[in-house]
Short mmCIF file of C-alpha atoms in Angstrom, two decimals:
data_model
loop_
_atom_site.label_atom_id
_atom_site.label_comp_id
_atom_site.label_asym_id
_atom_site.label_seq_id
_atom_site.Cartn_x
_atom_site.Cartn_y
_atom_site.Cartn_z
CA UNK A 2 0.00 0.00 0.00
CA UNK A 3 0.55 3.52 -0.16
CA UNK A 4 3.10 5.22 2.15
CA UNK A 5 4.26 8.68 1.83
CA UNK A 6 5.60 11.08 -1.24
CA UNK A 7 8.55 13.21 -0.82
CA UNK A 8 9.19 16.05 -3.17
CA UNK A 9 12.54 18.03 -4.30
CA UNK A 10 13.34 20.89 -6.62
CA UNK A 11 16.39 21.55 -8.18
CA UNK A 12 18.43 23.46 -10.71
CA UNK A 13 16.49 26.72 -11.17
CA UNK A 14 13.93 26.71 -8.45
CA UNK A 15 13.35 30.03 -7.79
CA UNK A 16 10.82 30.07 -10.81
CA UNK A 17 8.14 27.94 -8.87
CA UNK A 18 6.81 26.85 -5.99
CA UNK A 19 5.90 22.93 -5.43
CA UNK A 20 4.17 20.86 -2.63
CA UNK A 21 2.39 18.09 -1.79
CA UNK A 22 -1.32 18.04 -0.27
CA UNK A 23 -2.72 15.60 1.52
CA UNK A 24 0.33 12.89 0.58
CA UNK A 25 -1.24 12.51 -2.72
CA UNK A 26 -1.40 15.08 -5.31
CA UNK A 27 1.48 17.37 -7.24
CA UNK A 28 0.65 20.79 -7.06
CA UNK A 29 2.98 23.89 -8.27
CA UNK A 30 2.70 27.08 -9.45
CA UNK A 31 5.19 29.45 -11.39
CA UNK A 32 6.35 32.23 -10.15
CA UNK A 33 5.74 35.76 -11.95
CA UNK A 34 8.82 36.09 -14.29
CA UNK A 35 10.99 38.31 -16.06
CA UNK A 36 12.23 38.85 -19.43
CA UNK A 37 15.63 37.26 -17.42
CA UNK A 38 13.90 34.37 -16.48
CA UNK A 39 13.25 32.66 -19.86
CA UNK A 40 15.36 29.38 -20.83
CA UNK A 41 15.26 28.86 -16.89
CA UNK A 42 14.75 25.19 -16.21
CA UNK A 43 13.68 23.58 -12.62
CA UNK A 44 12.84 19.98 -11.74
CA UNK A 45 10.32 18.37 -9.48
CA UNK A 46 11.31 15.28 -8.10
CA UNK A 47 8.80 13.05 -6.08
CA UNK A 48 9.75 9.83 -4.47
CA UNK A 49 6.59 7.72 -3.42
CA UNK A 50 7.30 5.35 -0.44
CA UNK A 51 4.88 2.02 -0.12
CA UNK A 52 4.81 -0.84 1.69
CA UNK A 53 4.50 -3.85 -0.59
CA UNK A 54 6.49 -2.33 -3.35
CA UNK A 55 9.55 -0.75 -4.41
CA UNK A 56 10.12 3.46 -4.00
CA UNK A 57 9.32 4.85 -7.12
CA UNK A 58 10.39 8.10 -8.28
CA UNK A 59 8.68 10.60 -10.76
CA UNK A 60 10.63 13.31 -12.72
CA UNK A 61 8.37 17.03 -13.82
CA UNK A 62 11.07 19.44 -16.17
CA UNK A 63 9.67 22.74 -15.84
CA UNK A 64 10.90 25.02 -18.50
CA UNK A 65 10.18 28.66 -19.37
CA UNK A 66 10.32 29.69 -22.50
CA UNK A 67 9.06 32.48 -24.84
CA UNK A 68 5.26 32.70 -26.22
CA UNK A 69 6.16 33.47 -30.36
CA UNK A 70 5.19 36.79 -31.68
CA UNK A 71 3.46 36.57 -34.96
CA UNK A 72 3.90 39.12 -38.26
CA UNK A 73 0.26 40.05 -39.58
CA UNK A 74 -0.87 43.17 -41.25
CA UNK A 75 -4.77 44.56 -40.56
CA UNK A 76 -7.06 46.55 -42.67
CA UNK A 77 -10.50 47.91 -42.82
CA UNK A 78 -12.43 45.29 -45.32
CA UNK A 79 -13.34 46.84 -48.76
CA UNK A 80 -12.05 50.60 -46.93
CA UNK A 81 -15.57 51.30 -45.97
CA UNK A 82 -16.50 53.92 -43.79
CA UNK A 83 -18.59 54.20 -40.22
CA UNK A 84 -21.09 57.01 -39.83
CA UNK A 85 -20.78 58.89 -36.91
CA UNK A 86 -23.20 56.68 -34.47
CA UNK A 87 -22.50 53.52 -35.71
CA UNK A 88 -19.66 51.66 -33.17
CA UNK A 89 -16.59 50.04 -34.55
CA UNK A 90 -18.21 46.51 -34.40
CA UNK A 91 -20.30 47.24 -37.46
CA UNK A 92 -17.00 48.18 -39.43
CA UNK A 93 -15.11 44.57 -40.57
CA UNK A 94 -11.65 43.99 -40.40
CA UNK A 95 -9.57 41.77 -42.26
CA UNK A 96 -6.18 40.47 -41.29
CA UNK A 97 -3.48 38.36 -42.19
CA UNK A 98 -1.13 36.49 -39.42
CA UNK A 99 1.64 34.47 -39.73
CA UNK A 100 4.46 32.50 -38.11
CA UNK A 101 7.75 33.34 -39.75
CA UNK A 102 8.05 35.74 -42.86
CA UNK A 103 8.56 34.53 -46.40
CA UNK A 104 7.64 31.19 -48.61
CA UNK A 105 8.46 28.85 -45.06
CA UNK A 106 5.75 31.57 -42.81
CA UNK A 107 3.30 29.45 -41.05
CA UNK A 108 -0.45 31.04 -41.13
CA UNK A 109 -1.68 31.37 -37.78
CA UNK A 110 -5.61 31.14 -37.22
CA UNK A 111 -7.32 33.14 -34.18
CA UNK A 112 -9.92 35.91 -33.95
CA UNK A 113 -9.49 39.42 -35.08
CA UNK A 114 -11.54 42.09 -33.63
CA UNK A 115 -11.62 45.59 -32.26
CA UNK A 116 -10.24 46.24 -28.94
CA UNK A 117 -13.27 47.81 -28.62
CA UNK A 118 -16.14 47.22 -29.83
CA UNK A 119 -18.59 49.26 -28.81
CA UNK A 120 -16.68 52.12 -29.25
CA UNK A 121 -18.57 54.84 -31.28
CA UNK A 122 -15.57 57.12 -32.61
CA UNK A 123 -15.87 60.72 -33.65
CA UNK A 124 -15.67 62.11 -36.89
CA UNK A 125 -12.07 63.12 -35.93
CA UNK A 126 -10.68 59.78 -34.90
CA UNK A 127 -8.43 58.41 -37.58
CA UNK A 128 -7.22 55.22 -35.83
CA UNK A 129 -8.64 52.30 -33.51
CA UNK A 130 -6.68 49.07 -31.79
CA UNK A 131 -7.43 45.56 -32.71
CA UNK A 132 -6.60 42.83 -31.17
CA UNK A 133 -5.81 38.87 -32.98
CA UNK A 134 -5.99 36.16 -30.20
CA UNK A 135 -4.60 32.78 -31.78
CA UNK A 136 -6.10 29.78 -31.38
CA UNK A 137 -2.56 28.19 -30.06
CA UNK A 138 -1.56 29.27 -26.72
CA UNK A 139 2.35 29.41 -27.93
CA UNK A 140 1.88 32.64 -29.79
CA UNK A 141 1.40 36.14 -28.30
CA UNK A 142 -2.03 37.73 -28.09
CA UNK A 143 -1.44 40.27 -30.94
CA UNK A 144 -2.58 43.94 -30.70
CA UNK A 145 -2.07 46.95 -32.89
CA UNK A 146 -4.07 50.44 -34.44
CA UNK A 147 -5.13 50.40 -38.51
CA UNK A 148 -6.33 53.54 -39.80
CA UNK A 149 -10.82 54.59 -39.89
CA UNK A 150 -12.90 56.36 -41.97
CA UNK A 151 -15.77 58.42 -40.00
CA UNK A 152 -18.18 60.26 -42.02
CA UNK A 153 -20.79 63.05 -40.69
CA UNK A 154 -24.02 61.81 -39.94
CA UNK A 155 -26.89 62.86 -41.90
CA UNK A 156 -29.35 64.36 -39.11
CA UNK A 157 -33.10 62.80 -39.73
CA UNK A 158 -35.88 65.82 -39.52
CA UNK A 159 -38.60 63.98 -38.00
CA UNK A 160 -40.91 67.41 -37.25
CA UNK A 161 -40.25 70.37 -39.38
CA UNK A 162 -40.24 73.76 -37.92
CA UNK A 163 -43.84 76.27 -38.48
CA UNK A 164 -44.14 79.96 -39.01
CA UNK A 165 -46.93 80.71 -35.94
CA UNK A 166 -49.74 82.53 -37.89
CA UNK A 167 -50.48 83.53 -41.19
CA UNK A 168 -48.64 85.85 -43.61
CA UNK A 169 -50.06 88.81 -45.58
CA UNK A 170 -48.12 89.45 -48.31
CA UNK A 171 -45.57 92.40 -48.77
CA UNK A 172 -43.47 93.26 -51.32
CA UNK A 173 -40.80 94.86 -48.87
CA UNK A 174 -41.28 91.81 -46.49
CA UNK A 175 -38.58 88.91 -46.71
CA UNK A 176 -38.36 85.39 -45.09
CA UNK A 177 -35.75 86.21 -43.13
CA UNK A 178 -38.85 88.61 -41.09
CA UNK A 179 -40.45 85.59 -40.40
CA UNK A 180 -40.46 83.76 -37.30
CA UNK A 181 -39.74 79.49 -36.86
CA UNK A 182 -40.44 77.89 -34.21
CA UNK A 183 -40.45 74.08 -33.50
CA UNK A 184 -38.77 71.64 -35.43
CA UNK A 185 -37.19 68.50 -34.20
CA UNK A 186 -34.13 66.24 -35.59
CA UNK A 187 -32.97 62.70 -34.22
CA UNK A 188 -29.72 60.77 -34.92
CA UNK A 189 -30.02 58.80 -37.75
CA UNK A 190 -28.06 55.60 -35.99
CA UNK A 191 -30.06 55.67 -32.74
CA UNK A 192 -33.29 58.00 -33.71
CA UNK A 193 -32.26 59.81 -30.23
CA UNK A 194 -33.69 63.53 -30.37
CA UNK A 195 -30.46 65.97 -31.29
CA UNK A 196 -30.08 69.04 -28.37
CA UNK A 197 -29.38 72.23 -29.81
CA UNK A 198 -29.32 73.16 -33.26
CA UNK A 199 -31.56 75.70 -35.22
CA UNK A 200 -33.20 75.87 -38.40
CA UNK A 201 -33.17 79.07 -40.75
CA UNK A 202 -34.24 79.59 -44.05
CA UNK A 203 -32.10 78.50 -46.79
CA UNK A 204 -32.29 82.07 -48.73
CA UNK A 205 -33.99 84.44 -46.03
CA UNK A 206 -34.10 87.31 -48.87
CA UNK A 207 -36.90 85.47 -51.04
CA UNK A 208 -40.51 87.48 -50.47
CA UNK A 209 -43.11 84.87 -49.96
CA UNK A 210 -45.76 85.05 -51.76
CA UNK A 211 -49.41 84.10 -51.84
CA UNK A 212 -49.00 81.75 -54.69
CA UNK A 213 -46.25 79.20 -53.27
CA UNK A 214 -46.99 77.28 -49.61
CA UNK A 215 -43.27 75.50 -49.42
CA UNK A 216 -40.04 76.89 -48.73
CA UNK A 217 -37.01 75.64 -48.03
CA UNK A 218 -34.96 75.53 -44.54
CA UNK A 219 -32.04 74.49 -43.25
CA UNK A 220 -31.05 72.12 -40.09
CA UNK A 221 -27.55 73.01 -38.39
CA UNK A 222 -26.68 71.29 -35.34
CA UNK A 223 -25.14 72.55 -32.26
CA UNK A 224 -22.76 69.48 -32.95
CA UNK A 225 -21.20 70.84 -36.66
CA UNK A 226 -17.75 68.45 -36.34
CA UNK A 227 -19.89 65.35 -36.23
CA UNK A 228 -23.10 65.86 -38.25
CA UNK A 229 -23.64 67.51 -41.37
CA UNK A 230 -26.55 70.62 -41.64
CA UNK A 231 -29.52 69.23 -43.55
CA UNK A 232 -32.56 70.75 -45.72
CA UNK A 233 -36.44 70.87 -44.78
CA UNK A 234 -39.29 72.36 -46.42
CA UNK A 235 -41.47 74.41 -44.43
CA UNK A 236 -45.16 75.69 -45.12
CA UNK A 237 -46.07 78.87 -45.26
CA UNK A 238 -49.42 80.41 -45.33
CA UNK A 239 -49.20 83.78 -47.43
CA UNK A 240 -52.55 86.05 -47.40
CA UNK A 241 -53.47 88.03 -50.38
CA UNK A 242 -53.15 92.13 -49.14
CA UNK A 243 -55.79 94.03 -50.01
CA UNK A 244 -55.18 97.22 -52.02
CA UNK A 245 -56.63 100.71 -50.82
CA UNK A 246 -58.08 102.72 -53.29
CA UNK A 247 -56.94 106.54 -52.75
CA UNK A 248 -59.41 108.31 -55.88
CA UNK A 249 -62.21 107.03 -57.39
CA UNK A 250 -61.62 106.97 -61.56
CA UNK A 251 -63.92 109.51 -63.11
CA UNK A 252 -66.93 107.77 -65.26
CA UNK A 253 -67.47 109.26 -68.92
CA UNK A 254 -71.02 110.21 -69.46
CA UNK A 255 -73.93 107.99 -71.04
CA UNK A 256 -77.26 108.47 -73.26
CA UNK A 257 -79.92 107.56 -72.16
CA UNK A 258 -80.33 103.66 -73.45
CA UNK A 259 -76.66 103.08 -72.92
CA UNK A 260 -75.53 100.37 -70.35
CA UNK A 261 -72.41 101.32 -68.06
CA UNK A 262 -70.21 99.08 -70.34
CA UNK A 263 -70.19 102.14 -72.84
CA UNK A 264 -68.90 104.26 -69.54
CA UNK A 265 -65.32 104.32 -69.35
CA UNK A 266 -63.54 104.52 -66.34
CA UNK A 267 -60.19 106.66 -66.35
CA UNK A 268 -58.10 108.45 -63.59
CA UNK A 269 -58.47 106.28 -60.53
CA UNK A 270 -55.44 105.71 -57.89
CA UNK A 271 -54.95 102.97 -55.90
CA UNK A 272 -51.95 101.98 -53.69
CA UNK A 273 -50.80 98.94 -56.48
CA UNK A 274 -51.41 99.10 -59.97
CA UNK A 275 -54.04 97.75 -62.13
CA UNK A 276 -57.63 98.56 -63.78
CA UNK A 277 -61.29 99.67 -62.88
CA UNK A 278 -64.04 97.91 -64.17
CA UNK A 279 -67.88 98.57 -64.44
CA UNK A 280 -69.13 95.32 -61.42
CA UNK A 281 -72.26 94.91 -63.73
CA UNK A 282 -71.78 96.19 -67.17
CA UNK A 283 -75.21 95.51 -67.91
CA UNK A 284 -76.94 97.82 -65.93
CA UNK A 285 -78.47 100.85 -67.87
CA UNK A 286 -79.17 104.46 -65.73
CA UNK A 287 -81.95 106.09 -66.29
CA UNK A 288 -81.91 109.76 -66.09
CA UNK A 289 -82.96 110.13 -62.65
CA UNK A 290 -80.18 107.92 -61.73
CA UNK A 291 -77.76 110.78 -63.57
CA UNK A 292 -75.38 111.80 -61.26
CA UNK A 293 -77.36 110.51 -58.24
CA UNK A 294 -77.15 106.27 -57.97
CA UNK A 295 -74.20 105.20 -57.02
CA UNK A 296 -72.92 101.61 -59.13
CA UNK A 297 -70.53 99.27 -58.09
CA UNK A 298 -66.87 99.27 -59.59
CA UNK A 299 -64.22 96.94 -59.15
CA UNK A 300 -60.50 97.44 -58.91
CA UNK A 301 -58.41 94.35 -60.61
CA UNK A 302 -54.93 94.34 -59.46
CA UNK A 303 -52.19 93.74 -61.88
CA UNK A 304 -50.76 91.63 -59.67
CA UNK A 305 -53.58 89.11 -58.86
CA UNK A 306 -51.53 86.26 -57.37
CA UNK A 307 -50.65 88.62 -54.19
CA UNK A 308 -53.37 91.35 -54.37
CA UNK A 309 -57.09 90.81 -53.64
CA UNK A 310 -60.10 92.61 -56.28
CA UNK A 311 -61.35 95.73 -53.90
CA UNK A 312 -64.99 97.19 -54.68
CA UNK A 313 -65.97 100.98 -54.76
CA UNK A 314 -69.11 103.46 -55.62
CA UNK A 315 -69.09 105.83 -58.40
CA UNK A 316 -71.96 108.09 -60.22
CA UNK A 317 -72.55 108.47 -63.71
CA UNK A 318 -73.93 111.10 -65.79
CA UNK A 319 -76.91 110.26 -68.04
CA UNK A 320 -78.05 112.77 -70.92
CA UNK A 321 -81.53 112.49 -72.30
CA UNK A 322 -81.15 111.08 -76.07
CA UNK A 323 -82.44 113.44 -78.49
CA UNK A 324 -84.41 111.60 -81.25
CA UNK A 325 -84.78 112.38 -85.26
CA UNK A 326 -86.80 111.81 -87.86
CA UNK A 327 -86.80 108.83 -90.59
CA UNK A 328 -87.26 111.99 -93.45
CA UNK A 329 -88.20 109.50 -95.98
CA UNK A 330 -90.98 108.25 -93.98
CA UNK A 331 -92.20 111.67 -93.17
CA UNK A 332 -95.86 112.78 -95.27
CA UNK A 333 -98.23 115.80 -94.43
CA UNK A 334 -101.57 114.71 -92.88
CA UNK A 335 -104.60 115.79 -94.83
CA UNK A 336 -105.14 119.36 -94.51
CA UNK A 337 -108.28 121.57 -94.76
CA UNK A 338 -107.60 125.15 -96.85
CA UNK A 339 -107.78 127.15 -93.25
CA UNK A 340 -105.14 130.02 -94.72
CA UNK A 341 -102.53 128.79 -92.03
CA UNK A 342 -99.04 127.64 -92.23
CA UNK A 343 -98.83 124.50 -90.17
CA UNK A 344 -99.92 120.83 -90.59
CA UNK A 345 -99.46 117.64 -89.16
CA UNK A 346 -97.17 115.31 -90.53
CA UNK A 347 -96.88 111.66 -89.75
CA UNK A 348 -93.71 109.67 -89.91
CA UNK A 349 -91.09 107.36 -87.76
CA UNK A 350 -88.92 108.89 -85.10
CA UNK A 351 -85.59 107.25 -84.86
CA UNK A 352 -83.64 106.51 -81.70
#
């Protein structure tokens, strides 16, 4: 049966520790070493003791030698580029690793990945460290920086920005007058709402006008080095002004039987420019509507787009018609011989 083990270290034993536990098992542990310490060599020696049989003794070399570095090169796979937001993980690498250099090099499998990977590097980082961990435990745990591409993010507008109110138009007014509030932009990576930032209209010195609702705006972000400023449209609500009229246009006289269409309107001043117009052309004064009832007229801007049609009163003057005569249906009536000078003729008046 069993005995007792003994246990010895020589040559260079100052690079472990060994014992014994419980009369059975071998343990030992190496020391932390130096750079000096490698090609040290120590040996355990246990002798097991037993009754029935011989001693028996068991020899451990313990040698320390030096993990192999490898040669490799890294790169970023097909040189593509990470958008600011997106963490290094979603950019591949691809790497080469080998034992040795030359037609003899040994290729040395592992995994290659980024220090890292989580990481989410700013536009201004140009580098990040890999590391290669090979499948063998004789070679080195490899680590080293290959150069990054990071782009500007494109902010998303999820809400554009409103002008409060509504807009009358003015010729002397510009966008840039105009007031926007609101607005709301999110990271395109994470959809996380952006702080900061404003939006402004892309050319402030266009005059909006009733006849266009969209306009164009601008996102820049409080963060410029990492995202890029962005374009919005914008509505707009632009109100027609309404013109004043400063003098009534003067109305050219009618005959009696003549509609207001055969009145001209001239003179006339309002604040933009354009025409007067009979409102119902139709109508036709009678002579004790001459200079008296008032008729509607109706002031057409030029520019209709921006400008609304503004109504006003003005008079007319209405001459009686003077009629005539058809001579060559004129004939004398009969007469009786009374020695007077007049007598009834009969005929057709013309208007």
């Amino acid at each position: 049966g069993f005995c007792k083990a003994t246990i010895a270290v020589t040559g260079d034993s100052s690079i472990l520790i060994a014992k014994i536990e419980g009369d059975k098992i071998l343990k030992y542990e190496v020391k932390p070493l130096a750079d000096s310490d490698i090609g040290k060599t120590a040996q355990i020696t246990v002798t097991v003791s037993m009754y029935n049989y011989k001693d028996t003794t068991y020899v451990l070399n313990v040698q320390i030698v030096d993990i192999k570095n490898l040669n490799g090169s890294v790169a970023v796979d097909g040189n593509k580029e990470l958008i600011y937001g997106q963490a290094l993980k979603e950019l591949p690498l691809n790497g080469t690793f080998t034992d040795g250099t030359g037609e003899g090099a040994k290729t040395v499998t592992g995994k290659l990945t980024w220090t890292n990977q989580e990481m989410k590097p700013a536009v201004s980082v140009t580098s990040a460290e890999w590391q290669f961990v090979p499948d063998s435990k004789e070679y080195k745990t490899m680590r080293g920086r290959t150069p990054i591409t990071v782009v500007k993010a494109n902010p998303d507008i999820t809400e554009a920005p409103t002008v409060t109110g509504t807009v009358t138009y003015d010729p002397a007014g510009k966008l840039s007058d105009l007031t926007l509030t609101g607005g709301t932009a999110v990271e395109p990576i994470n959809h996380k709402e952006l702080a900061g930032g404003n939006f402004r209209f892309a050319d402030g010195d266009i005059i909006p006008t009733a006849d266009r609702s969209e306009y164009d705006v601008i996102y820049t972000p409080a963060d410029t080095a990492n995202y890029n400023s962005v374009n919005a449209k914008v509505k707009v609500t632009v109100k027609k002004a309404t013109p004043a009229i400063t003098t009534l246009p003067t109305a050219a006289g009618l005959v009696f039987g003549q509609n207001l269409g055969n009145s001209s309107l001239t003179g006339g001043v309002a604040s933009v420019s354009g025409k007067f117009n009979w409102s119902s052309k139709e109508i036709r004064p009678e002579i004790k509507d001459s200079d008296t009832t008032e008729y509607e007229i109706t002031f057409v801007p030029d520019d209709s787009a921006n400008y609304e049609s503004v109504t006003a009163k003005a008079k007319v003057h209405v001459d009686k018609k003077i009629l005539s005569w058809d001579t060559a249906s004129l004939n004398v009536l009969n007469k009786l011989e009374d020695g007077s000078s007049t007598a009834n003729l009969g005929g057709t008046l013309k208007q």
